[in-house]
């Protein structure tokens, strides 16, 4: 079984164990996967996009207040190294639209360029924002205002291609939390999907 399938099965079990059967049924009933056209666009932009992320997007094409027909889905389906803190999965179109997010926000570029010594940036991250190639795949439960997740395809010599970078605000910092997307999913499974609780399903 693929790791993406194991992850989705475990996610469902975690929701059902909290007694939230109706919410999960509504979620599963209304979602659909990304179109083949959008998947191809993603692969053109990011030739090294992990198969496990593609598989997740083929299952659900975003949960960040995503409209599926007449229904809107705002479901926290992933987490990070921040305990009990949930994140939305961005849609394939949102990932494509956000391809230049690092250069769009001047403070991100400044942080990566190490212009502020008080802002911690993992040594596994390159120090030249103009050369960064990141795939922004997730915003946190605070509508992205507090934390975001990226796949880094241009690491420093200390890092690994495909490593997972977590940005968190206040205090601002960038940290590598997994060597790969597969390792990231394993981390969430090993944590028992601790980002799922009784109060965060919308």
Short mmCIF file of C-alpha atoms in Angstrom, two decimals:
data_model
loop_
_atom_site.label_atom_id
_atom_site.label_comp_id
_atom_site.label_asym_id
_atom_site.label_seq_id
_atom_site.Cartn_x
_atom_site.Cartn_y
_atom_site.Cartn_z
CA UNK A 1 0.00 0.00 0.00
CA UNK A 2 1.28 3.47 -0.90
CA UNK A 3 2.16 5.78 1.96
CA UNK A 4 -0.50 8.23 0.74
CA UNK A 5 -3.15 5.49 1.05
CA UNK A 6 -1.94 4.58 4.53
CA UNK A 7 -2.06 8.24 5.47
CA UNK A 8 -5.63 8.77 4.21
CA UNK A 9 -6.84 5.58 5.90
CA UNK A 10 -5.25 6.66 9.16
CA UNK A 11 -6.72 10.15 8.81
CA UNK A 12 -10.20 8.72 8.45
CA UNK A 13 -9.71 6.47 11.48
CA UNK A 14 -8.50 9.43 13.53
CA UNK A 15 -11.62 11.43 12.71
CA UNK A 16 -13.95 8.53 13.39
CA UNK A 17 -12.25 7.82 16.73
CA UNK A 18 -13.15 11.34 17.87
CA UNK A 19 -16.83 10.63 17.14
CA UNK A 20 -16.95 12.91 14.14
CA UNK A 21 -18.48 10.48 11.68
CA UNK A 22 -20.92 13.01 10.20
CA UNK A 23 -18.22 15.56 9.45
CA UNK A 24 -16.03 12.96 7.75
CA UNK A 25 -18.96 11.62 5.73
CA UNK A 26 -19.77 15.17 4.54
CA UNK A 27 -16.11 15.71 3.64
CA UNK A 28 -15.73 12.43 1.77
CA UNK A 29 -19.08 12.84 -0.01
CA UNK A 30 -18.29 16.27 -1.47
CA UNK A 31 -14.59 16.26 -2.35
CA UNK A 32 -12.94 15.25 -5.60
CA UNK A 33 -9.38 15.03 -6.82
CA UNK A 34 -7.37 17.43 -8.94
CA UNK A 35 -7.91 17.34 -12.69
CA UNK A 36 -5.36 15.62 -14.88
CA UNK A 37 -4.72 18.99 -16.53
CA UNK A 38 -3.79 20.62 -13.22
CA UNK A 39 -1.64 17.65 -12.21
CA UNK A 40 0.28 17.98 -15.48
CA UNK A 41 0.78 21.71 -14.85
CA UNK A 42 2.16 20.94 -11.41
CA UNK A 43 4.56 18.37 -12.84
CA UNK A 44 5.74 20.88 -15.45
CA UNK A 45 6.40 23.50 -12.77
CA UNK A 46 7.83 21.02 -10.28
CA UNK A 47 9.35 17.99 -12.08
CA UNK A 48 10.40 16.54 -8.72
CA UNK A 49 7.00 16.88 -7.05
CA UNK A 50 6.63 13.85 -4.75
CA UNK A 51 4.27 11.10 -5.90
CA UNK A 52 2.74 11.03 -2.43
CA UNK A 53 1.67 14.69 -2.70
CA UNK A 54 0.27 14.05 -6.18
CA UNK A 55 -1.67 11.11 -4.76
CA UNK A 56 -3.13 13.29 -2.00
CA UNK A 57 -4.20 15.90 -4.54
CA UNK A 58 -5.79 13.19 -6.67
CA UNK A 59 -7.81 12.25 -3.59
CA UNK A 60 -8.75 15.78 -2.47
CA UNK A 61 -7.96 18.89 -4.50
CA UNK A 62 -7.54 21.20 -1.53
CA UNK A 63 -9.23 21.74 1.82
CA UNK A 64 -8.49 25.45 2.34
CA UNK A 65 -12.10 26.68 2.28
CA UNK A 66 -12.35 24.96 -1.08
CA UNK A 67 -15.62 25.12 -3.00
CA UNK A 68 -16.79 21.74 -4.27
CA UNK A 69 -19.97 22.49 -6.17
CA UNK A 70 -22.39 24.10 -3.72
CA UNK A 71 -20.41 22.92 -0.68
CA UNK A 72 -17.35 24.53 0.87
CA UNK A 73 -14.75 22.35 2.58
CA UNK A 74 -12.46 23.79 5.25
CA UNK A 75 -10.81 20.74 6.76
CA UNK A 76 -7.52 20.35 8.57
CA UNK A 77 -5.98 17.24 7.04
CA UNK A 78 -2.28 17.67 7.83
CA UNK A 79 -0.08 19.00 10.62
CA UNK A 80 3.54 19.89 11.35
CA UNK A 81 6.08 19.67 14.14
CA UNK A 82 3.92 22.09 16.13
CA UNK A 83 1.97 19.80 18.45
CA UNK A 84 -1.82 19.64 17.99
CA UNK A 85 -1.79 22.35 15.32
CA UNK A 86 -3.63 21.67 12.08
CA UNK A 87 -3.14 22.76 8.48
CA UNK A 88 -5.19 22.88 5.29
CA UNK A 89 -3.99 21.25 2.07
CA UNK A 90 -3.91 23.78 -0.76
CA UNK A 91 -5.53 22.91 -4.08
CA UNK A 92 -3.50 22.25 -7.21
CA UNK A 93 -4.54 25.67 -8.58
CA UNK A 94 -3.52 27.42 -5.35
CA UNK A 95 -0.13 25.70 -5.45
CA UNK A 96 0.36 26.89 -9.02
CA UNK A 97 -0.75 30.44 -8.15
CA UNK A 98 1.64 30.54 -5.17
CA UNK A 99 4.72 29.37 -7.05
CA UNK A 100 6.52 32.69 -6.45
CA UNK A 101 5.33 33.30 -2.89
CA UNK A 102 8.85 33.61 -1.46
CA UNK A 103 9.73 36.46 -3.80
CA UNK A 104 6.23 37.96 -3.52
CA UNK A 105 6.70 38.70 0.18
CA UNK A 106 9.74 40.90 0.78
CA UNK A 107 10.13 39.76 4.38
CA UNK A 108 10.43 36.11 3.27
CA UNK A 109 13.22 37.03 0.89
CA UNK A 110 14.94 39.11 3.55
CA UNK A 111 14.76 36.26 6.06
CA UNK A 112 16.16 33.73 3.59
CA UNK A 113 18.95 36.15 2.68
CA UNK A 114 19.78 36.29 6.42
CA UNK A 115 19.23 40.05 6.59
CA UNK A 116 17.82 39.82 10.12
CA UNK A 117 20.04 38.02 12.61
CA UNK A 118 17.18 37.70 15.11
CA UNK A 119 15.15 35.56 12.66
CA UNK A 120 16.20 31.91 12.80
CA UNK A 121 16.57 30.20 9.42
CA UNK A 122 17.61 26.55 9.28
CA UNK A 123 21.12 26.03 7.87
CA UNK A 124 19.62 23.44 5.52
CA UNK A 125 17.94 26.32 3.65
CA UNK A 126 19.84 28.22 0.96
CA UNK A 127 20.73 31.85 1.69
CA UNK A 128 19.82 33.27 -1.73
CA UNK A 129 16.09 33.96 -2.10
CA UNK A 130 16.43 34.62 -5.85
CA UNK A 131 17.45 30.98 -6.31
CA UNK A 132 14.75 29.45 -4.14
CA UNK A 133 12.36 26.95 -5.74
CA UNK A 134 9.69 26.07 -3.19
CA UNK A 135 6.31 24.41 -3.55
CA UNK A 136 3.84 25.96 -1.12
CA UNK A 137 1.39 23.16 -0.26
CA UNK A 138 -0.23 24.17 3.00
CA UNK A 139 -1.54 27.00 5.17
CA UNK A 140 -2.24 26.63 8.87
CA UNK A 141 -5.56 26.69 10.72
CA UNK A 142 -5.10 30.44 11.26
CA UNK A 143 -5.75 30.90 7.52
CA UNK A 144 -2.02 30.83 6.87
CA UNK A 145 -1.33 33.85 9.03
CA UNK A 146 0.74 31.94 11.56
CA UNK A 147 2.39 29.10 9.65
CA UNK A 148 2.93 27.71 6.15
CA UNK A 149 4.53 24.57 4.73
CA UNK A 150 6.76 24.19 1.67
CA UNK A 151 8.68 21.55 -0.27
CA UNK A 152 12.20 22.84 -0.90
CA UNK A 153 13.80 21.81 -4.21
CA UNK A 154 16.85 24.08 -3.79
CA UNK A 155 18.37 23.29 -0.39
CA UNK A 156 21.73 24.41 0.91
CA UNK A 157 24.62 21.89 0.86
CA UNK A 158 23.50 20.90 4.37
CA UNK A 159 19.98 20.03 3.25
CA UNK A 160 18.25 17.56 0.97
CA UNK A 161 16.24 18.13 -2.20
CA UNK A 162 12.56 17.74 -1.35
CA UNK A 163 12.93 18.63 2.33
CA UNK A 164 9.90 20.08 4.12
CA UNK A 165 10.20 23.64 5.39
CA UNK A 166 7.88 25.06 8.04
CA UNK A 167 7.50 28.83 8.46
CA UNK A 168 6.01 30.08 11.70
CA UNK A 169 5.21 33.65 12.71
CA UNK A 170 5.94 35.38 16.03
CA UNK A 171 8.73 34.69 16.45
CA UNK A 172 9.32 34.37 12.71
CA UNK A 173 11.50 31.42 11.69
CA UNK A 174 12.04 28.84 8.96
CA UNK A 175 12.78 25.26 10.01
CA UNK A 176 13.27 22.01 8.09
CA UNK A 177 10.95 19.47 9.73
CA UNK A 178 11.44 16.43 7.45
CA UNK A 179 13.87 15.25 4.77
CA UNK A 180 11.09 14.39 2.31
CA UNK A 181 7.32 14.51 1.87
CA UNK A 182 7.11 10.78 2.61
CA UNK A 183 9.04 11.31 5.85
CA UNK A 184 6.71 14.20 6.64
CA UNK A 185 3.62 12.00 6.26
CA UNK A 186 5.28 9.31 8.42
CA UNK A 187 5.93 11.94 11.09
CA UNK A 188 2.23 12.87 11.15
CA UNK A 189 1.17 9.23 11.31
CA UNK A 190 3.67 8.51 14.09
CA UNK A 191 2.23 11.44 16.04
CA UNK A 192 -1.19 9.78 15.88
CA UNK A 193 -2.58 12.65 13.78
CA UNK A 194 -2.40 14.79 16.92
CA UNK A 195 -3.66 17.85 15.03
CA UNK A 196 -7.14 16.32 15.02
CA UNK A 197 -9.31 17.24 17.98
CA UNK A 198 -12.97 17.78 18.70
CA UNK A 199 -13.00 21.50 17.97
CA UNK A 200 -11.20 22.09 14.67
CA UNK A 201 -13.44 20.55 11.97
CA UNK A 202 -15.37 23.15 9.94
#
